[in-house]
Amino acid sequence: MSTLLRTVPYVWRNLVRRPLRTGLTVAGIAVATFLFSFVESMRDGVRRATEAGASETTLVVYRQNRFCPFASQLPQSYASTIARIPGVRSAVPIKIVVNNCRASLDVVTFRGVPEEGFIEGKMRTVRMVEGSLDAWKSRGDAALVGAALAERRRLRPGDRFTAAGVSTWIAGIFESPDVQDRNVAYVHLPFLQESAQRGGTGGIVTQFNVEVEDHASLEPVAAAIDAAFASDQFPTTTRPESAFVARAARDVLAIVGFASVVGWASLAAVFALIANAIALAVRDRVRDHAILQTLGFTGGTLAWTVMLEATMLGLSGGAIGAAGAYGVLRAAGINFTMEGVSIEVTSGTAVAVAAIGIAALLGAVAGAAPAWGAARREIVQGLRAG
Amino acid sequence: MAAIECRALRKDYRRGDEVIHTLMDVDLSIDAGGFVALMGPSGSGKTTLLNLLAGIDRPTAGSIAVDGTEITRLGRGALAAWRSGTVGYVFQLYNLVPVLTAYENVELPLLLHPLTRAERHRRVSEALELVGLAARHSHLPRQLSGGQEQRVAIARAIVTRPRLLLADEPTGDLDRESAAQVMDLLARLNRELGQTIVMVTHDPATALRALRTVHLEKGSIVDATVRAEAAP
Ligand SMILES: Nc1ncnc2c1ncn2[C@@H]1O[C@H](COP(=O)(O)OP(=O)(O)OP(=O)(O)O)[C@@H](O)[C@H]1O
Ligand SMILES: [Mg+2]
């Protein structure tokens, strides 16, 4: 064991004293790991937004067969009908106005909400970063802006902000654990109804966000809501929020699914780069290895040095690439928004750690065959090869 | 007690269907503290014999006992451990690991021994001092002359204080002056530290520096000369 530790500096010198070869290999591994981390972060963001957690208790009631906030129109009066359905804790009518219905990286989504229900419900789960809830209550055209949107549009409390024909006054900026919140501006429902439809279609909303009592009642409540309006003039389709997002984001999901091929290809590139570098290194060092064995190094110790070198390459390239992806995503904060819902691609430590671990592991695997070859080679043949 | 005792040593190589008899029934005894020059024409089996004595190659038949240890019966791992504790080997060319400094090259065999850093440092410095290259400890092999490289190789071969020092044409690639320095060093190691040395050489004058010359021809010992005293 201690012999293996004492050989670590030898392995290290082999790497750092061939700076060009090591540098090129590590750079290649870093680029591939960067790509892998980036794709994995995207998949991670999609997974978080669209996969139902066991704790999910939110339903979205939408107009049947309508897929854009412009087209989904429901009477606000449905709220009281929904609230009476057993298992429903609260139903908040929401008017959504977006400046772009297609998939885009810079969509502004206004959600019009009634003051009551919203403040006790949603606003309890968020943290105000700037401004205040009181300021929001005090003005009819006030908006509470999610942190991601505020950062993207550089909004500060007191600013006027106009998008999609809606002109608001920023009352506060908040941070929320819910991705959907971080990219929207919450405004007063009557105000949004008014600005959106100056022609007097007040009382029309886009959707209802319904909180149910527990996860198990999601499906039965959804069925009960749709049944209640089935024969109405405005039939509904009710889905868990995650499923709603997944439907809206289906294009992005398809792209991300395709991108996962890029992720796997990147890992293959990491493997190929290390395997190639180590195979060349071992071939160059046949003579060195024969000398080491003459000095008394065992085949096992030689194999260890080769495996360690391969692992170090994977580890260092992986660390640089994963850290790069982490930093870029942290700085850029990418959000895909479509049909009024958002998917956030963030830098996660879990993805970074996994990427580094996988790169190191691929290094060890790529080094295994050359290590075995180095361990089995006859000394005398190695000496003649020099 | 004989330091080395070879009996009926044979080494065959196979090349396709052809069998090459490189060593044939070699009997050789070398006393502890002996200094033997191995001579003979090219292809006579000198390197092969030296490799067998070093435990880096295995005979086809016969026995090799070094200080009573029958090394032909040792397994791979045991043989490696035996080499690490018993043998120092100097090749004719390319002895040193190119990415390591003189100091680091000499330190290599000590990595296999349970020594502290400080102990390793002391031993490496001593060995480099002994070969007169203490000032070159941080030079890479390509920054050293051929003679200096050979002396670093000798320092590495003796740093573990092995009982047996083997050298395959250690001066074969050196100019006269460097060769003389290396030979002085080997003679001193033999005389002052009592190191048993077996050295292959083509040069009769170099062979005279040893106490005994053994001639190999076509894989057999044809002649042996023993001198009371080595040439200066
Ligand atoms: N691995 C091997 N495979 C096949 N033949 C070999 C092998 N090693 C040595 N031989 C043969 O054995 C014979 C003796 O080789 P060896 O290297 O011992 O000679 P040598 O006396 O050291 O010669 P030189 O003075 O040229 O170094 C040669 O004919 C050589 O071709
Ligand atoms: Mg030879």
CSV table of C-alpha atoms in Angstrom, one decimal, chain A residues 51-302:
chain,number,residue,atom,x,y,z
A,51,GLU,CA,-41.5,14.9,-13.4
A,52,ALA,CA,-44.2,14.6,-10.7
A,53,GLY,CA,-42.8,14.6,-7.3
A,54,ALA,CA,-44.5,12.5,-4.6
A,55,SER,CA,-45.4,15.8,-2.9
A,56,GLU,CA,-47.0,17.5,-5.8
A,57,THR,CA,-50.5,18.8,-5.0
A,58,THR,CA,-51.0,21.4,-7.7
A,59,LEU,CA,-53.5,21.0,-10.6
A,60,VAL,CA,-53.7,23.3,-13.6
A,61,VAL,CA,-57.2,23.8,-15.1
A,62,TYR,CA,-57.0,24.9,-18.7
A,63,ARG,CA,-59.4,25.3,-21.5
A,64,GLN,CA,-59.9,22.0,-23.4
A,65,ASN,CA,-57.9,21.7,-26.6
A,66,ARG,CA,-56.2,25.1,-26.2
A,67,PHE,CA,-52.5,25.3,-25.8
A,68,CYS,CA,-51.6,29.0,-25.6
A,69,PRO,CA,-52.5,31.5,-23.0
A,70,PHE,CA,-54.1,33.7,-25.7
A,71,ALA,CA,-56.5,30.9,-26.6
A,72,SER,CA,-57.4,29.5,-23.2
A,73,GLN,CA,-60.3,31.5,-21.9
A,74,LEU,CA,-62.3,30.4,-18.9
A,75,PRO,CA,-64.9,32.3,-16.8
A,76,GLN,CA,-63.5,33.5,-13.5
A,77,SER,CA,-66.7,32.4,-11.9
A,78,TYR,CA,-65.6,28.7,-12.3
A,79,ALA,CA,-63.4,29.3,-9.2
A,80,SER,CA,-66.3,29.0,-6.8
A,81,THR,CA,-67.5,25.8,-8.5
A,82,ILE,CA,-64.0,24.3,-8.3
A,83,ALA,CA,-63.6,25.4,-4.7
A,84,ARG,CA,-66.6,23.3,-3.7
A,85,ILE,CA,-65.3,20.1,-5.1
A,86,PRO,CA,-64.2,17.7,-2.3
A,87,GLY,CA,-60.4,17.5,-1.9
A,88,VAL,CA,-59.8,21.1,-3.2
A,89,ARG,CA,-58.0,23.4,-0.8
A,90,SER,CA,-57.9,26.5,-2.9
A,91,ALA,CA,-58.5,27.6,-6.5
A,92,VAL,CA,-56.7,30.7,-7.8
A,93,PRO,CA,-57.9,32.1,-11.1
A,94,ILE,CA,-54.9,33.3,-13.2
A,95,LYS,CA,-54.8,35.4,-16.3
A,96,ILE,CA,-51.6,34.9,-18.3
A,97,VAL,CA,-50.3,37.3,-20.8
A,98,VAL,CA,-47.1,36.5,-22.6
A,99,ASN,CA,-45.2,38.4,-25.2
A,100,ASN,CA,-44.4,35.2,-27.1
A,101,CYS,CA,-46.2,31.9,-27.2
A,102,ARG,CA,-43.5,29.9,-28.9
A,103,ALA,CA,-40.4,28.4,-27.2
A,104,SER,CA,-38.0,31.2,-26.5
A,105,LEU,CA,-35.3,32.2,-24.1
A,106,ASP,CA,-36.8,35.6,-23.3
A,107,VAL,CA,-40.5,35.3,-22.6
A,108,VAL,CA,-42.3,37.7,-20.2
A,109,THR,CA,-45.3,36.0,-18.6
A,110,PHE,CA,-47.8,38.0,-16.6
A,111,ARG,CA,-50.0,36.2,-14.2
A,112,GLY,CA,-53.0,38.0,-13.0
A,113,VAL,CA,-54.1,36.8,-9.6
A,114,PRO,CA,-56.8,37.9,-7.1
A,115,GLU,CA,-55.3,39.5,-4.0
A,116,GLU,CA,-56.9,37.1,-1.5
A,117,GLY,CA,-55.9,33.5,-1.8
A,118,PHE,CA,-52.7,34.6,-3.6
A,119,ILE,CA,-51.2,36.3,-0.6
A,120,GLU,CA,-52.0,33.5,1.9
A,121,GLY,CA,-51.2,30.8,-0.6
A,122,LYS,CA,-48.4,31.5,-3.0
A,123,MET,CA,-46.7,34.4,-1.3
A,124,ARG,CA,-46.1,32.3,1.9
A,125,THR,CA,-43.7,30.1,0.0
A,126,VAL,CA,-41.5,32.9,-1.5
A,127,ARG,CA,-38.9,35.3,-0.1
A,128,MET,CA,-39.0,38.9,-1.0
A,129,VAL,CA,-35.6,40.1,-2.2
A,130,GLU,CA,-36.4,43.7,-2.8
A,131,GLY,CA,-39.5,45.9,-2.4
A,132,SER,CA,-42.5,44.7,-0.5
A,133,LEU,CA,-45.9,43.0,-0.6
A,134,ASP,CA,-47.5,46.1,0.9
A,135,ALA,CA,-46.3,48.1,-2.0
A,136,TRP,CA,-47.9,45.6,-4.3
A,137,LYS,CA,-51.3,45.8,-2.5
A,138,SER,CA,-51.2,49.6,-2.5
A,139,ARG,CA,-51.3,50.0,-6.3
A,140,GLY,CA,-53.5,48.6,-9.0
A,141,ASP,CA,-50.8,48.3,-11.6
A,142,ALA,CA,-48.2,46.9,-9.3
A,143,ALA,CA,-46.2,43.8,-10.2
A,144,LEU,CA,-44.2,41.3,-8.2
A,145,VAL,CA,-41.4,40.0,-10.3
A,146,GLY,CA,-39.6,36.6,-10.1
A,147,ALA,CA,-35.9,36.9,-9.6
A,148,ALA,CA,-34.9,35.2,-12.9
A,149,LEU,CA,-37.1,37.6,-14.9
A,150,ALA,CA,-35.9,40.6,-12.9
A,151,GLU,CA,-32.3,39.7,-13.5
A,152,ARG,CA,-32.8,39.1,-17.2
A,153,ARG,CA,-34.6,42.4,-17.8
A,154,ARG,CA,-32.6,44.2,-15.1
A,155,LEU,CA,-35.7,45.3,-13.2
A,156,ARG,CA,-35.7,47.2,-9.9
A,157,PRO,CA,-38.6,48.2,-7.6
A,158,GLY,CA,-40.0,51.5,-8.7
A,159,ASP,CA,-39.3,50.9,-12.4
A,160,ARG,CA,-42.0,50.9,-15.0
A,161,PHE,CA,-42.1,47.7,-17.0
A,162,THR,CA,-44.0,47.2,-20.2
A,163,ALA,CA,-44.3,44.0,-22.2
A,164,ALA,CA,-47.1,42.4,-24.3
A,165,GLY,CA,-49.0,45.6,-24.1
A,166,VAL,CA,-49.2,45.5,-20.3
A,167,SER,CA,-47.6,48.4,-18.5
A,168,THR,CA,-46.9,47.8,-14.8
A,169,TRP,CA,-45.0,49.4,-11.9
A,170,ILE,CA,-42.5,47.1,-10.1
A,171,ALA,CA,-43.4,46.7,-6.4
A,172,GLY,CA,-41.1,43.9,-5.5
A,173,ILE,CA,-38.8,41.1,-6.5
A,174,PHE,CA,-39.0,37.7,-5.0
A,175,GLU,CA,-37.1,34.4,-4.9
A,176,SER,CA,-39.2,31.2,-5.1
A,177,PRO,CA,-38.4,27.5,-5.0
A,178,ASP,CA,-40.9,27.0,-7.8
A,179,VAL,CA,-39.3,27.3,-11.3
A,180,GLN,CA,-42.5,28.6,-12.8
A,181,ASP,CA,-42.6,31.5,-10.3
A,182,ARG,CA,-39.1,32.7,-11.0
A,183,ASN,CA,-39.9,33.8,-14.5
A,184,VAL,CA,-43.3,35.5,-14.1
A,185,ALA,CA,-44.6,38.8,-13.0
A,186,TYR,CA,-47.6,38.6,-10.7
A,187,VAL,CA,-50.1,41.5,-11.2
A,188,HIS,CA,-53.6,42.1,-9.9
A,189,LEU,CA,-56.2,40.0,-11.8
A,190,PRO,CA,-58.6,42.9,-12.5
A,191,PHE,CA,-55.8,45.0,-13.8
A,192,LEU,CA,-54.5,42.3,-16.2
A,193,GLN,CA,-58.0,41.5,-17.4
A,194,GLU,CA,-58.5,45.1,-18.1
A,195,SER,CA,-55.2,45.8,-19.9
A,196,ALA,CA,-55.4,42.6,-21.9
A,197,GLN,CA,-58.9,42.9,-23.1
A,198,ARG,CA,-59.9,46.6,-23.2
A,199,GLY,CA,-63.0,45.4,-25.0
A,200,GLY,CA,-64.7,44.4,-21.8
A,201,THR,CA,-64.2,40.7,-21.5
A,202,GLY,CA,-63.6,41.1,-17.8
A,203,GLY,CA,-64.2,38.0,-15.8
A,204,ILE,CA,-62.2,35.9,-18.3
A,205,VAL,CA,-59.1,34.1,-17.0
A,206,THR,CA,-56.5,31.8,-18.6
A,207,GLN,CA,-56.4,29.0,-16.0
A,208,PHE,CA,-57.0,28.1,-12.5
A,209,ASN,CA,-54.2,26.8,-10.2
A,210,VAL,CA,-55.8,24.4,-7.8
A,211,GLU,CA,-54.2,23.2,-4.6
A,212,VAL,CA,-55.6,19.8,-3.5
A,213,GLU,CA,-55.3,18.4,0.0
A,214,ASP,CA,-52.9,15.6,-0.8
A,215,HIS,CA,-51.0,14.0,-3.6
A,216,ALA,CA,-53.4,11.0,-3.8
A,217,SER,CA,-56.4,13.3,-4.6
A,218,LEU,CA,-54.8,14.9,-7.7
A,219,GLU,CA,-56.3,12.4,-10.1
A,220,PRO,CA,-59.8,12.2,-8.7
A,221,VAL,CA,-60.1,16.0,-8.2
A,222,ALA,CA,-58.8,16.6,-11.8
A,223,ALA,CA,-61.5,14.2,-13.1
A,224,ALA,CA,-64.2,15.8,-10.9
A,225,ILE,CA,-63.3,19.3,-12.2
A,226,ASP,CA,-63.4,18.3,-15.9
A,227,ALA,CA,-66.7,16.4,-15.3
A,228,ALA,CA,-68.2,19.5,-13.7
A,229,PHE,CA,-67.6,21.6,-16.8
A,230,ALA,CA,-67.9,18.9,-19.5
A,231,SER,CA,-71.2,20.0,-20.9
A,232,ASP,CA,-70.5,23.7,-20.3
A,233,GLN,CA,-69.7,26.3,-22.9
A,234,PHE,CA,-66.1,26.2,-21.8
A,235,PRO,CA,-65.0,22.7,-21.1
A,236,THR,CA,-61.7,22.2,-19.3
A,237,THR,CA,-58.7,19.9,-19.2
A,238,THR,CA,-57.1,19.5,-15.8
A,239,ARG,CA,-53.7,18.1,-15.3
A,240,PRO,CA,-51.1,18.0,-12.5
A,241,GLU,CA,-48.8,21.0,-12.9
A,242,SER,CA,-45.8,18.8,-13.9
A,243,ALA,CA,-47.8,17.1,-16.6
A,244,PHE,CA,-49.0,20.5,-17.8
A,245,VAL,CA,-45.5,21.8,-18.1
A,246,ALA,CA,-44.3,18.6,-19.8
A,247,ARG,CA,-47.1,19.0,-22.4
A,248,ALA,CA,-46.3,22.6,-23.0
A,249,ALA,CA,-42.6,21.9,-23.2
A,250,ARG,CA,-42.8,18.9,-25.4
A,251,ASP,CA,-40.6,20.5,-28.1
A,252,VAL,CA,-37.9,21.3,-25.6
A,253,LEU,CA,-38.3,17.8,-24.2
A,254,ALA,CA,-37.7,16.3,-27.6
A,255,ILE,CA,-34.6,18.6,-28.2
A,256,VAL,CA,-33.2,17.7,-24.8
A,257,GLY,CA,-33.9,14.0,-25.4
A,258,PHE,CA,-31.9,14.3,-28.6
A,259,ALA,CA,-29.2,16.3,-26.8
A,260,SER,CA,-28.7,13.4,-24.5
A,261,VAL,CA,-27.0,11.6,-27.5
A,262,VAL,CA,-24.5,14.5,-27.4
A,263,GLY,CA,-23.9,13.7,-23.7
A,264,TRP,CA,-23.2,10.1,-24.3
A,265,ALA,CA,-21.0,10.9,-27.3
A,266,SER,CA,-19.0,13.3,-25.0
A,267,LEU,CA,-18.4,10.5,-22.6
A,268,ALA,CA,-17.2,8.3,-25.5
A,269,ALA,CA,-14.9,11.1,-26.4
A,270,VAL,CA,-13.5,11.2,-22.9
A,271,PHE,CA,-12.9,7.5,-23.0
A,272,ALA,CA,-11.2,7.6,-26.4
A,273,LEU,CA,-9.0,10.5,-25.5
A,274,ILE,CA,-7.7,8.8,-22.3
A,275,ALA,CA,-7.4,5.4,-23.9
A,276,ASN,CA,-5.4,6.9,-26.8
A,277,ALA,CA,-3.1,9.0,-24.5
A,278,ILE,CA,-2.4,6.1,-22.2
A,279,ALA,CA,-1.8,3.6,-25.0
A,280,LEU,CA,0.7,6.0,-26.5
A,281,ALA,CA,2.3,6.7,-23.2
A,282,VAL,CA,2.7,3.0,-22.3
A,283,ARG,CA,4.1,2.3,-25.7
A,284,ASP,CA,6.7,5.1,-25.3
A,285,ARG,CA,7.6,3.8,-21.9
A,286,VAL,CA,8.2,0.2,-22.6
A,287,ARG,CA,11.9,0.7,-21.9
A,288,ASP,CA,11.1,2.8,-18.7
A,289,HIS,CA,8.9,0.0,-17.4
A,290,ALA,CA,11.5,-2.7,-18.1
A,291,ILE,CA,14.0,-0.6,-16.1
A,292,LEU,CA,11.5,-0.1,-13.3
A,293,GLN,CA,10.9,-3.9,-13.2
A,294,THR,CA,14.6,-4.5,-13.2
A,295,LEU,CA,14.8,-2.3,-10.1
A,296,GLY,CA,12.2,-4.5,-8.5
A,297,PHE,CA,8.9,-2.9,-9.3
A,298,THR,CA,6.2,-5.7,-9.7
A,299,GLY,CA,3.8,-5.9,-12.6
A,300,GLY,CA,1.1,-4.9,-10.1
A,301,THR,CA,2.9,-1.7,-9.1
A,302,LEU,CA,3.4,-0.8,-12.8
